[in-house]
PDB file of N, CA and C in Angstrom:
ATOM      1  N   CYS A   1       7.175  16.671  47.944  1.00  0.00           N
ATOM      2  CA  CYS A   1       6.622  17.929  47.486  1.00  0.00           C
ATOM      3  C   CYS A   1       5.455  17.653  46.542  1.00  0.00           C
ATOM      4  N   CYS A   2       5.726  17.152  45.341  1.00  0.00           N
ATOM      5  CA  CYS A   2       4.666  16.911  44.358  1.00  0.00           C
ATOM      6  C   CYS A   2       4.661  15.443  43.985  1.00  0.00           C
ATOM      7  N   ASN A   3       3.482  14.899  43.801  1.00  0.00           N
ATOM      8  CA  ASN A   3       3.353  13.509  43.361  1.00  0.00           C
ATOM      9  C   ASN A   3       2.938  13.506  41.888  1.00  0.00           C
ATOM     10  N   TYR A   4       3.684  12.789  41.091  1.00  0.00           N
ATOM     11  CA  TYR A   4       3.382  12.671  39.676  1.00  0.00           C
ATOM     12  C   TYR A   4       2.924  11.249  39.400  1.00  0.00           C
ATOM     13  N   ASP A   5       1.873  11.141  38.642  1.00  0.00           N
ATOM     14  CA  ASP A   5       1.390   9.827  38.238  1.00  0.00           C
ATOM     15  C   ASP A   5       1.952   9.535  36.858  1.00  0.00           C
ATOM     16  N   LEU A   6       2.927   8.671  36.801  1.00  0.00           N
ATOM     17  CA  LEU A   6       3.563   8.340  35.537  1.00  0.00           C
ATOM     18  C   LEU A   6       3.082   6.974  35.068  1.00  0.00           C
ATOM     19  N   ASN A   7       2.569   6.929  33.860  1.00  0.00           N
ATOM     20  CA  ASN A   7       2.180   5.653  33.268  1.00  0.00           C
ATOM     21  C   ASN A   7       3.355   5.141  32.453  1.00  0.00           C
ATOM     22  N   ILE A   8       4.066   4.225  33.017  1.00  0.00           N
ATOM     23  CA  ILE A   8       5.234   3.674  32.339  1.00  0.00           C
ATOM     24  C   ILE A   8       4.864   2.290  31.836  1.00  0.00           C
ATOM     25  N   SER A   9       4.985   2.117  30.535  1.00  0.00           N
ATOM     26  CA  SER A   9       4.720   0.798  29.982  1.00  0.00           C
ATOM     27  C   SER A   9       6.063   0.169  29.635  1.00  0.00           C
ATOM     28  N   LEU A  10       6.260  -0.991  30.167  1.00  0.00           N
ATOM     29  CA  LEU A  10       7.502  -1.706  29.899  1.00  0.00           C
ATOM     30  C   LEU A  10       7.406  -2.389  28.546  1.00  0.00           C
ATOM     31  N   PRO A  11       8.514  -2.445  27.840  1.00  0.00           N
ATOM     32  CA  PRO A  11       8.472  -3.099  26.534  1.00  0.00           C
ATOM     33  C   PRO A  11       8.160  -4.582  26.682  1.00  0.00           C
ATOM     34  N   SER A  12       7.210  -5.035  25.900  1.00  0.00           N
ATOM     35  CA  SER A  12       6.874  -6.454  25.959  1.00  0.00           C
ATOM     36  C   SER A  12       7.860  -7.248  25.111  1.00  0.00           C
ATOM     37  N   GLU A  13       7.958  -8.497  25.429  1.00  0.00           N
ATOM     38  CA  GLU A  13       8.925  -9.341  24.724  1.00  0.00           C
ATOM     39  C   GLU A  13       8.427  -9.753  23.342  1.00  0.00           C
ATOM     40  N   ASN A  14       7.134  -9.855  23.186  1.00  0.00           N
ATOM     41  CA  ASN A  14       6.566 -10.357  21.934  1.00  0.00           C
ATOM     42  C   ASN A  14       5.971  -9.232  21.095  1.00  0.00           C
ATOM     43  N   VAL A  15       6.783  -8.296  20.737  1.00  0.00           N
ATOM     44  CA  VAL A  15       6.327  -7.217  19.866  1.00  0.00           C
ATOM     45  C   VAL A  15       6.571  -7.660  18.439  1.00  0.00           C
ATOM     46  N   HIS A  16       5.497  -7.816  17.697  1.00  0.00           N
ATOM     47  CA  HIS A  16       5.645  -8.142  16.275  1.00  0.00           C
ATOM     48  C   HIS A  16       4.531  -7.448  15.517  1.00  0.00           C
ATOM     49  N   GLU A  17       4.930  -6.592  14.607  1.00  0.00           N
ATOM     50  CA  GLU A  17       3.976  -5.843  13.803  1.00  0.00           C
ATOM     51  C   GLU A  17       4.502  -5.799  12.380  1.00  0.00           C
ATOM     52  N   THR A  18       3.604  -5.923  11.422  1.00  0.00           N
ATOM     53  CA  THR A  18       3.987  -5.863  10.018  1.00  0.00           C
ATOM     54  C   THR A  18       3.323  -4.654   9.384  1.00  0.00           C
ATOM     55  N   VAL A  19       4.127  -3.834   8.731  1.00  0.00           N
ATOM     56  CA  VAL A  19       3.631  -2.630   8.058  1.00  0.00           C
ATOM     57  C   VAL A  19       3.816  -2.844   6.565  1.00  0.00           C
ATOM     58  N   LYS A  20       2.728  -2.742   5.823  1.00  0.00           N
ATOM     59  CA  LYS A  20       2.804  -2.928   4.379  1.00  0.00           C
ATOM     60  C   LYS A  20       3.285  -1.637   3.737  1.00  0.00           C
ATOM     61  N   ILE A  21       4.391  -1.724   3.016  1.00  0.00           N
ATOM     62  CA  ILE A  21       4.980  -0.555   2.362  1.00  0.00           C
ATOM     63  C   ILE A  21       4.429  -0.420   0.943  1.00  0.00           C
ATOM     64  N   SER A  22       4.474  -1.497   0.208  1.00  0.00           N
ATOM     65  CA  SER A  22       3.956  -1.512  -1.160  1.00  0.00           C
ATOM     66  C   SER A  22       3.444  -2.919  -1.430  1.00  0.00           C
ATOM     67  N   ILE A  23       3.101  -3.181  -2.670  1.00  0.00           N
ATOM     68  CA  ILE A  23       2.586  -4.497  -3.022  1.00  0.00           C
ATOM     69  C   ILE A  23       3.635  -5.575  -2.764  1.00  0.00           C
ATOM     70  N   GLN A  24       4.894  -5.278  -3.084  1.00  0.00           N
ATOM     71  CA  GLN A  24       5.956  -6.277  -2.964  1.00  0.00           C
ATOM     72  C   GLN A  24       6.654  -6.255  -1.611  1.00  0.00           C
ATOM     73  N   GLU A  25       6.603  -5.148  -0.885  1.00  0.00           N
ATOM     74  CA  GLU A  25       7.413  -4.995   0.329  1.00  0.00           C
ATOM     75  C   GLU A  25       6.569  -4.797   1.572  1.00  0.00           C
ATOM     76  N   SER A  26       7.092  -5.307   2.672  1.00  0.00           N
ATOM     77  CA  SER A  26       6.500  -5.028   3.972  1.00  0.00           C
ATOM     78  C   SER A  26       7.630  -4.886   4.988  1.00  0.00           C
ATOM     79  N   LEU A  27       7.348  -4.158   6.043  1.00  0.00           N
ATOM     80  CA  LEU A  27       8.325  -3.885   7.085  1.00  0.00           C
ATOM     81  C   LEU A  27       7.915  -4.666   8.333  1.00  0.00           C
ATOM     82  N   ASP A  28       8.782  -5.546   8.816  1.00  0.00           N
ATOM     83  CA  ASP A  28       8.506  -6.319  10.025  1.00  0.00           C
ATOM     84  C   ASP A  28       9.158  -5.636  11.209  1.00  0.00           C
ATOM     85  N   LEU A  29       8.333  -5.211  12.144  1.00  0.00           N
ATOM     86  CA  LEU A  29       8.826  -4.596  13.373  1.00  0.00           C
ATOM     87  C   LEU A  29       8.817  -5.689  14.437  1.00  0.00           C
ATOM     88  N   SER A  30       9.986  -6.270  14.694  1.00  0.00           N
ATOM     89  CA  SER A  30      10.055  -7.411  15.596  1.00  0.00           C
ATOM     90  C   SER A  30      10.568  -7.068  16.986  1.00  0.00           C
ATOM     91  N   SER A  31      11.052  -5.855  17.175  1.00  0.00           N
ATOM     92  CA  SER A  31      11.536  -5.477  18.503  1.00  0.00           C
ATOM     93  C   SER A  31      10.896  -4.171  18.944  1.00  0.00           C
ATOM     94  N   TRP A  32      10.976  -3.933  20.229  1.00  0.00           N
ATOM     95  CA  TRP A  32      10.390  -2.736  20.797  1.00  0.00           C
ATOM     96  C   TRP A  32      11.077  -1.485  20.253  1.00  0.00           C
ATOM     97  N   SER A  33      12.400  -1.537  20.088  1.00  0.00           N
ATOM     98  CA  SER A  33      13.141  -0.370  19.594  1.00  0.00           C
ATOM     99  C   SER A  33      12.743  -0.029  18.160  1.00  0.00           C
ATOM    100  N   GLU A  34      12.524  -1.052  17.315  1.00  0.00           N
ATOM    101  CA  GLU A  34      12.089  -0.798  15.942  1.00  0.00           C
ATOM    102  C   GLU A  34      10.709  -0.149  15.929  1.00  0.00           C
ATOM    103  N   LYS A  35       9.848  -0.601  16.837  1.00  0.00           N
ATOM    104  CA  LYS A  35       8.506  -0.030  16.900  1.00  0.00           C
ATOM    105  C   LYS A  35       8.555   1.436  17.342  1.00  0.00           C
ATOM    106  N   VAL A  36       9.446   1.755  18.283  1.00  0.00           N
ATOM    107  CA  VAL A  36       9.599   3.141  18.736  1.00  0.00           C
ATOM    108  C   VAL A  36      10.146   4.002  17.606  1.00  0.00           C
ATOM    109  N   GLN A  37      11.134   3.479  16.869  1.00  0.00           N
ATOM    110  CA  GLN A  37      11.687   4.218  15.729  1.00  0.00           C
ATOM    111  C   GLN A  37      10.608   4.472  14.684  1.00  0.00           C
ATOM    112  N   TYR A  38       9.830   3.443  14.363  1.00  0.00           N
ATOM    113  CA  TYR A  38       8.773   3.588  13.367  1.00  0.00           C
ATOM    114  C   TYR A  38       7.733   4.609  13.828  1.00  0.00           C
ATOM    115  N   SER A  39       7.371   4.559  15.100  1.00  0.00           N
ATOM    116  CA  SER A  39       6.385   5.516  15.634  1.00  0.00           C
ATOM    117  C   SER A  39       6.896   6.948  15.539  1.00  0.00           C
ATOM    118  N   ALA A  40       8.191   7.143  15.833  1.00  0.00           N
ATOM    119  CA  ALA A  40       8.768   8.488  15.755  1.00  0.00           C
ATOM    120  C   ALA A  40       8.788   8.993  14.313  1.00  0.00           C
ATOM    121  N   ILE A  41       9.167   8.138  13.386  1.00  0.00           N
ATOM    122  CA  ILE A  41       9.195   8.533  11.974  1.00  0.00           C
ATOM    123  C   ILE A  41       7.783   8.793  11.468  1.00  0.00           C
ATOM    124  N   LYS A  42       6.858   7.948  11.868  1.00  0.00           N
ATOM    125  CA  LYS A  42       5.465   8.112  11.460  1.00  0.00           C
ATOM    126  C   LYS A  42       4.894   9.427  11.991  1.00  0.00           C
ATOM    127  N   GLU A  43       5.261   9.771  13.231  1.00  0.00           N
ATOM    128  CA  GLU A  43       4.790  11.015  13.830  1.00  0.00           C
ATOM    129  C   GLU A  43       5.374  12.234  13.110  1.00  0.00           C
ATOM    130  N   SER A  44       6.645  12.162  12.761  1.00  0.00           N
ATOM    131  CA  SER A  44       7.282  13.329  12.138  1.00  0.00           C
ATOM    132  C   SER A  44       6.917  13.479  10.660  1.00  0.00           C
ATOM    133  N   LEU A  45       6.768  12.366   9.934  1.00  0.00           N
ATOM    134  CA  LEU A  45       6.477  12.454   8.505  1.00  0.00           C
ATOM    135  C   LEU A  45       4.984  12.503   8.202  1.00  0.00           C
ATOM    136  N   GLY A  46       4.184  12.020   9.100  1.00  0.00           N
ATOM    137  CA  GLY A  46       2.734  12.055   8.914  1.00  0.00           C
ATOM    138  C   GLY A  46       2.278  11.190   7.758  1.00  0.00           C
ATOM    139  N   SER A  47       1.474  11.781   6.878  1.00  0.00           N
ATOM    140  CA  SER A  47       0.896  11.015   5.779  1.00  0.00           C
ATOM    141  C   SER A  47       1.931  10.629   4.716  1.00  0.00           C
ATOM    142  N   ALA A  48       3.116  11.208   4.751  1.00  0.00           N
ATOM    143  CA  ALA A  48       4.156  10.903   3.755  1.00  0.00           C
ATOM    144  C   ALA A  48       5.027   9.727   4.188  1.00  0.00           C
ATOM    145  N   THR A  49       4.681   9.065   5.288  1.00  0.00           N
ATOM    146  CA  THR A  49       5.502   7.965   5.796  1.00  0.00           C
ATOM    147  C   THR A  49       5.663   6.864   4.763  1.00  0.00           C
ATOM    148  N   SER A  50       4.565   6.422   4.164  1.00  0.00           N
ATOM    149  CA  SER A  50       4.661   5.315   3.203  1.00  0.00           C
ATOM    150  C   SER A  50       5.488   5.712   1.982  1.00  0.00           C
ATOM    151  N   HIS A  51       5.348   6.948   1.539  1.00  0.00           N
ATOM    152  CA  HIS A  51       6.149   7.414   0.393  1.00  0.00           C
ATOM    153  C   HIS A  51       7.640   7.378   0.737  1.00  0.00           C
ATOM    154  N   HIS A  52       8.005   7.853   1.923  1.00  0.00           N
ATOM    155  CA  HIS A  52       9.411   7.860   2.324  1.00  0.00           C
ATOM    156  C   HIS A  52       9.936   6.439   2.525  1.00  0.00           C
ATOM    157  N   LEU A  53       9.095   5.538   3.037  1.00  0.00           N
ATOM    158  CA  LEU A  53       9.526   4.146   3.184  1.00  0.00           C
ATOM    159  C   LEU A  53       9.757   3.500   1.824  1.00  0.00           C
ATOM    160  N   GLN A  54       9.052   3.962   0.808  1.00  0.00           N
ATOM    161  CA  GLN A  54       9.237   3.416  -0.534  1.00  0.00           C
ATOM    162  C   GLN A  54      10.436   4.025  -1.252  1.00  0.00           C
ATOM    163  N   GLN A  55      10.671   5.348  -1.085  1.00  0.00           N
ATOM    164  CA  GLN A  55      11.636   6.036  -1.927  1.00  0.00           C
ATOM    165  C   GLN A  55      12.860   6.617  -1.230  1.00  0.00           C
ATOM    166  N   SER A  56      12.764   6.969   0.036  1.00  0.00           N
ATOM    167  CA  SER A  56      13.865   7.647   0.718  1.00  0.00           C
ATOM    168  C   SER A  56      14.955   6.658   1.131  1.00  0.00           C
ATOM    169  N   VAL A  57      16.154   6.910   0.652  1.00  0.00           N
ATOM    170  CA  VAL A  57      17.291   6.044   0.970  1.00  0.00           C
ATOM    171  C   VAL A  57      17.582   6.079   2.467  1.00  0.00           C
ATOM    172  N   PHE A  58      17.529   7.270   3.062  1.00  0.00           N
ATOM    173  CA  PHE A  58      17.830   7.422   4.488  1.00  0.00           C
ATOM    174  C   PHE A  58      16.843   6.655   5.365  1.00  0.00           C
ATOM    175  N   VAL A  59      15.555   6.807   5.115  1.00  0.00           N
ATOM    176  CA  VAL A  59      14.536   6.132   5.923  1.00  0.00           C
ATOM    177  C   VAL A  59      14.619   4.622   5.724  1.00  0.00           C
ATOM    178  N   ARG A  60      14.852   4.201   4.492  1.00  0.00           N
ATOM    179  CA  ARG A  60      14.978   2.758   4.227  1.00  0.00           C
ATOM    180  C   ARG A  60      16.212   2.179   4.913  1.00  0.00           C
ATOM    181  N   GLU A  61      17.271   2.987   5.009  1.00  0.00           N
ATOM    182  CA  GLU A  61      18.506   2.546   5.669  1.00  0.00           C
ATOM    183  C   GLU A  61      18.287   2.338   7.166  1.00  0.00           C
ATOM    184  N   ILE A  62      17.458   3.164   7.774  1.00  0.00           N
ATOM    185  CA  ILE A  62      17.170   3.038   9.212  1.00  0.00           C
ATOM    186  C   ILE A  62      16.589   1.667   9.521  1.00  0.00           C
ATOM    187  N   PHE A  63      15.695   1.187   8.670  1.00  0.00           N
ATOM    188  CA  PHE A  63      15.026  -0.092   8.915  1.00  0.00           C
ATOM    189  C   PHE A  63      15.666  -1.257   8.175  1.00  0.00           C
ATOM    190  N   GLY A  64      16.778  -1.022   7.501  1.00  0.00           N
ATOM    191  CA  GLY A  64      17.492  -2.100   6.811  1.00  0.00           C
ATOM    192  C   GLY A  64      16.732  -2.649   5.619  1.00  0.00           C
ATOM    193  N   LEU A  65      16.072  -1.791   4.874  1.00  0.00           N
ATOM    194  CA  LEU A  65      15.293  -2.235   3.720  1.00  0.00           C
ATOM    195  C   LEU A  65      16.093  -2.271   2.428  1.00  0.00           C
ATOM    196  N   GLY A  66      17.283  -1.715   2.440  1.00  0.00           N
ATOM    197  CA  GLY A  66      18.092  -1.691   1.234  1.00  0.00           C
ATOM    198  C   GLY A  66      17.725  -0.516   0.352  1.00  0.00           C
ATOM    199  N   PRO A  67      18.295  -0.465  -0.834  1.00  0.00           N
ATOM    200  CA  PRO A  67      18.012   0.669  -1.737  1.00  0.00           C
ATOM    201  C   PRO A  67      16.570   0.607  -2.248  1.00  0.00           C
ATOM    202  N   PRO A  68      16.037   1.760  -2.633  1.00  0.00           N
ATOM    203  CA  PRO A  68      14.675   1.777  -3.176  1.00  0.00           C
ATOM    204  C   PRO A  68      14.597   0.948  -4.456  1.00  0.00           C
ATOM    205  N   PRO A  69      13.470   0.277  -4.672  1.00  0.00           N
ATOM    206  CA  PRO A  69      13.341  -0.513  -5.903  1.00  0.00           C
ATOM    207  C   PRO A  69      13.300   0.405  -7.126  1.00  0.00           C
ATOM    208  N   LEU A  70      13.726  -0.146  -8.248  1.00  0.00           N
ATOM    209  CA  LEU A  70      13.703   0.618  -9.485  1.00  0.00           C
ATOM    210  C   LEU A  70      12.266   0.875  -9.895  1.00  0.00           C
ATOM    211  N   ARG A  71      12.030   2.067 -10.425  1.00  0.00           N
ATOM    212  CA  ARG A  71      10.681   2.396 -10.869  1.00  0.00           C
ATOM    213  C   ARG A  71      10.401   1.740 -12.211  1.00  0.00           C
ATOM    214  N   VAL A  72       9.191   1.268 -12.356  1.00  0.00           N
ATOM    215  CA  VAL A  72       8.758   0.705 -13.624  1.00  0.00           C
ATOM    216  C   VAL A  72       8.379   1.868 -14.527  1.00  0.00           C
ATOM    217  N   GLU A  73       8.746   1.753 -15.789  1.00  0.00           N
ATOM    218  CA  GLU A  73       8.440   2.833 -16.720  1.00  0.00           C
ATOM    219  C   GLU A  73       6.937   3.018 -16.834  1.00  0.00           C
ATOM    220  N   LYS A  74       6.532   4.262 -16.950  1.00  0.00           N
ATOM    221  CA  LYS A  74       5.119   4.569 -17.062  1.00  0.00           C
ATOM    222  C   LYS A  74       4.622   4.234 -18.466  1.00  0.00           C
ATOM    223  N   ILE A  75       3.343   3.933 -18.527  1.00  0.00           N
ATOM    224  CA  ILE A  75       2.708   3.627 -19.804  1.00  0.00           C
ATOM    225  C   ILE A  75       2.460   4.935 -20.547  1.00  0.00           C
ATOM    226  N   SER A  76       2.749   4.924 -21.830  1.00  0.00           N
ATOM    227  CA  SER A  76       2.534   6.143 -22.618  1.00  0.00           C
ATOM    228  C   SER A  76       1.039   6.381 -22.803  1.00  0.00           C
ATOM    229  N   LYS A  77       0.691   7.608 -23.156  1.00  0.00           N
ATOM    230  CA  LYS A  77      -0.722   7.946 -23.350  1.00  0.00           C
ATOM    231  C   LYS A  77      -1.340   7.134 -24.482  1.00  0.00           C
ATOM    232  N   ALA A  78      -0.570   6.885 -25.527  1.00  0.00           N
ATOM    233  CA  ALA A  78      -1.084   6.110 -26.659  1.00  0.00           C
ATOM    234  C   ALA A  78      -1.391   4.674 -26.228  1.00  0.00           C
ATOM    235  N   GLU A  79      -0.488   4.078 -25.448  1.00  0.00           N
ATOM    236  CA  GLU A  79      -0.728   2.714 -24.969  1.00  0.00           C
ATOM    237  C   GLU A  79      -1.921   2.663 -24.024  1.00  0.00           C
ATOM    238  N   LYS A  80      -2.050   3.675 -23.180  1.00  0.00           N
ATOM    239  CA  LYS A  80      -3.173   3.728 -22.257  1.00  0.00           C
ATOM    240  C   LYS A  80      -4.488   3.856 -23.034  1.00  0.00           C
ATOM    241  N   HIS A  81      -4.469   4.673 -24.099  1.00  0.00           N
ATOM    242  CA  HIS A  81      -5.663   4.861 -24.926  1.00  0.00           C
ATOM    243  C   HIS A  81      -6.053   3.545 -25.601  1.00  0.00           C
ATOM    244  N   GLU A  82      -5.074   2.802 -26.096  1.00  0.00           N
ATOM    245  CA  GLU A  82      -5.344   1.504 -26.729  1.00  0.00           C
ATOM    246  C   GLU A  82      -5.941   0.518 -25.730  1.00  0.00           C
ATOM    247  N   MET A  83      -5.400   0.517 -24.516  1.00  0.00           N
ATOM    248  CA  MET A  83      -5.934  -0.380 -23.487  1.00  0.00           C
ATOM    249  C   MET A  83      -7.375  -0.024 -23.154  1.00  0.00           C
ATOM    250  N   LYS A  84      -7.677   1.282 -23.067  1.00  0.00           N
ATOM    251  CA  LYS A  84      -9.040   1.719 -22.770  1.00  0.00           C
ATOM    252  C   LYS A  84     -10.001   1.315 -23.887  1.00  0.00           C
ATOM    253  N   LYS A  85      -9.548   1.457 -25.146  1.00  0.00           N
ATOM    254  CA  LYS A  85     -10.396   1.057 -26.275  1.00  0.00           C
ATOM    255  C   LYS A  85     -10.696  -0.436 -26.226  1.00  0.00           C
ATOM    256  N   LEU A  86      -9.688  -1.241 -25.927  1.00  0.00           N
ATOM    257  CA  LEU A  86      -9.868  -2.683 -25.846  1.00  0.00           C
ATOM    258  C   LEU A  86     -10.827  -3.041 -24.707  1.00  0.00           C
ATOM    259  N   ASN A  87     -10.634  -2.410 -23.562  1.00  0.00           N
ATOM    260  CA  ASN A  87     -11.524  -2.672 -22.433  1.00  0.00           C
ATOM    261  C   ASN A  87     -12.949  -2.247 -22.729  1.00  0.00           C
ATOM    262  N   ALA A  88     -13.119  -1.117 -23.415  1.00  0.00           N
ATOM    263  CA  ALA A  88     -14.456  -0.644 -23.767  1.00  0.00           C
ATOM    264  C   ALA A  88     -15.136  -1.621 -24.723  1.00  0.00           C
ATOM    265  N   ALA A  89     -14.380  -2.145 -25.693  1.00  0.00           N
ATOM    266  CA  ALA A  89     -14.943  -3.106 -26.637  1.00  0.00           C
ATOM    267  C   ALA A  89     -15.352  -4.392 -25.919  1.00  0.00           C
ATOM    268  N   CYS A  90     -14.532  -4.861 -25.001  1.00  0.00           N
ATOM    269  CA  CYS A  90     -14.863  -6.066 -24.224  1.00  0.00           C
ATOM    270  C   CYS A  90     -16.095  -5.823 -23.363  1.00  0.00           C
ATOM    271  N   HIS A  91     -16.173  -4.644 -22.767  1.00  0.00           N
ATOM    272  CA  HIS A  91     -17.317  -4.300 -21.923  1.00  0.00           C
ATOM    273  C   HIS A  91     -18.604  -4.270 -22.742  1.00  0.00           C
ATOM    274  N   LYS A  92     -18.535  -3.689 -23.936  1.00  0.00           N
ATOM    275  CA  LYS A  92     -19.707  -3.600 -24.807  1.00  0.00           C
ATOM    276  C   LYS A  92     -20.175  -4.994 -25.218  1.00  0.00           C
ATOM    277  N   ALA A  93     -19.240  -5.861 -25.596  1.00  0.00           N
ATOM    278  CA  ALA A  93     -19.589  -7.231 -25.986  1.00  0.00           C
ATOM    279  C   ALA A  93     -20.193  -7.991 -24.801  1.00  0.00           C
ATOM    280  N   ARG A  94     -19.631  -7.802 -23.630  1.00  0.00           N
ATOM    281  CA  ARG A  94     -20.144  -8.475 -22.436  1.00  0.00           C
ATOM    282  C   ARG A  94     -21.556  -7.987 -22.106  1.00  0.00           C
ATOM    283  N   GLN A  95     -21.797  -6.686 -22.238  1.00  0.00           N
ATOM    284  CA  GLN A  95     -23.127  -6.134 -21.957  1.00  0.00           C
ATOM    285  C   GLN A  95     -24.167  -6.653 -22.955  1.00  0.00           C
ATOM    286  N   LYS A  96     -23.778  -6.749 -24.238  1.00  0.00           N
ATOM    287  CA  LYS A  96     -24.707  -7.281 -25.244  1.00  0.00           C
ATOM    288  C   LYS A  96     -25.058  -8.729 -24.936  1.00  0.00           C
ATOM    289  N   ASN A  97     -24.052  -9.511 -24.577  1.00  0.00           N
ATOM    290  CA  ASN A  97     -24.279 -10.913 -24.250  1.00  0.00           C
ATOM    291  C   ASN A  97     -25.179 -11.045 -23.023  1.00  0.00           C
ATOM    292  N   MET A  98     -24.943 -10.221 -22.021  1.00  0.00           N
ATOM    293  CA  MET A  98     -25.774 -10.271 -20.816  1.00  0.00           C
ATOM    294  C   MET A  98     -27.214  -9.874 -21.125  1.00  0.00           C
ATOM    295  N   ALA A  99     -27.404  -8.887 -22.016  1.00  0.00           N
ATOM    296  CA  ALA A  99     -28.749  -8.458 -22.402  1.00  0.00           C
ATOM    297  C   ALA A  99     -29.477  -9.584 -23.124  1.00  0.00           C
ATOM    298  N   LYS A 100     -28.771 -10.316 -23.997  1.00  0.00           N
ATOM    299  CA  LYS A 100     -29.386 -11.451 -24.694  1.00  0.00           C
ATOM    300  C   LYS A 100     -29.801 -12.523 -23.699  1.00  0.00           C
ATOM    301  N   GLN A 101     -28.935 -12.814 -22.737  1.00  0.00           N
ATOM    302  CA  GLN A 101     -29.258 -13.817 -21.718  1.00  0.00           C
ATOM    303  C   GLN A 101     -30.462 -13.376 -20.893  1.00  0.00           C
ATOM    304  N   ARG A 102     -30.550 -12.113 -20.577  1.00  0.00           N
ATOM    305  CA  ARG A 102     -31.650 -11.566 -19.802  1.00  0.00           C
ATOM    306  C   ARG A 102     -32.957 -11.708 -20.583  1.00  0.00           C
ATOM    307  N   ASP A 103     -32.915 -11.421 -21.908  1.00  0.00           N
ATOM    308  CA  ASP A 103     -34.094 -11.524 -22.748  1.00  0.00           C
ATOM    309  C   ASP A 103     -34.574 -12.973 -22.839  1.00  0.00           C
ATOM    310  N   LYS A 104     -33.650 -13.911 -22.894  1.00  0.00           N
ATOM    311  CA  LYS A 104     -34.024 -15.329 -22.967  1.00  0.00           C
ATOM    312  C   LYS A 104     -34.740 -15.766 -21.696  1.00  0.00           C
ATOM    313  N   ARG A 105     -34.336 -15.269 -20.572  1.00  0.00           N
ATOM    314  CA  ARG A 105     -34.981 -15.654 -19.310  1.00  0.00           C
ATOM    315  C   ARG A 105     -36.385 -15.072 -19.214  1.00  0.00           C
ATOM    316  N   MET A 106     -36.602 -13.913 -19.807  1.00  0.00           N
ATOM    317  CA  MET A 106     -37.920 -13.272 -19.746  1.00  0.00           C
ATOM    318  C   MET A 106     -38.946 -14.074 -20.538  1.00  0.00           C
ATOM    319  N   VAL A 107     -38.558 -14.684 -21.656  1.00  0.00           N
ATOM    320  CA  VAL A 107     -39.472 -15.423 -22.521  1.00  0.00           C
ATOM    321  C   VAL A 107     -39.909 -16.695 -21.825  1.00  0.00           C
ATOM    322  N   VAL A 108     -39.031 -17.359 -21.158  1.00  0.00           N
ATOM    323  CA  VAL A 108     -39.318 -18.656 -20.534  1.00  0.00           C
ATOM    324  C   VAL A 108     -40.222 -18.476 -19.412  1.00  0.00           C
TER     325      VAL A 108
END
């Protein structure tokens, strides 16, 4: 009756893909089934995939990643302000030194 053209791709034996989750973690997709699972989750979660891979217990359990890592405490505003002041002072000193070096080259 009707002819359908089906593009069937067979799973290859050497499927290996690494997905970087965070600085410390990455997800190794070593089988075709893991890649299909990851593709389905990526399709359903969209841009929030990496966030869920980092924090969601359920999604991490699917891929055998274990519990989410503990969050590092955030830096207080006062500490951040001190760091910015220190960086600004270093930047100013570096710029002055570079200007002196530039002036010396102009004279020669």
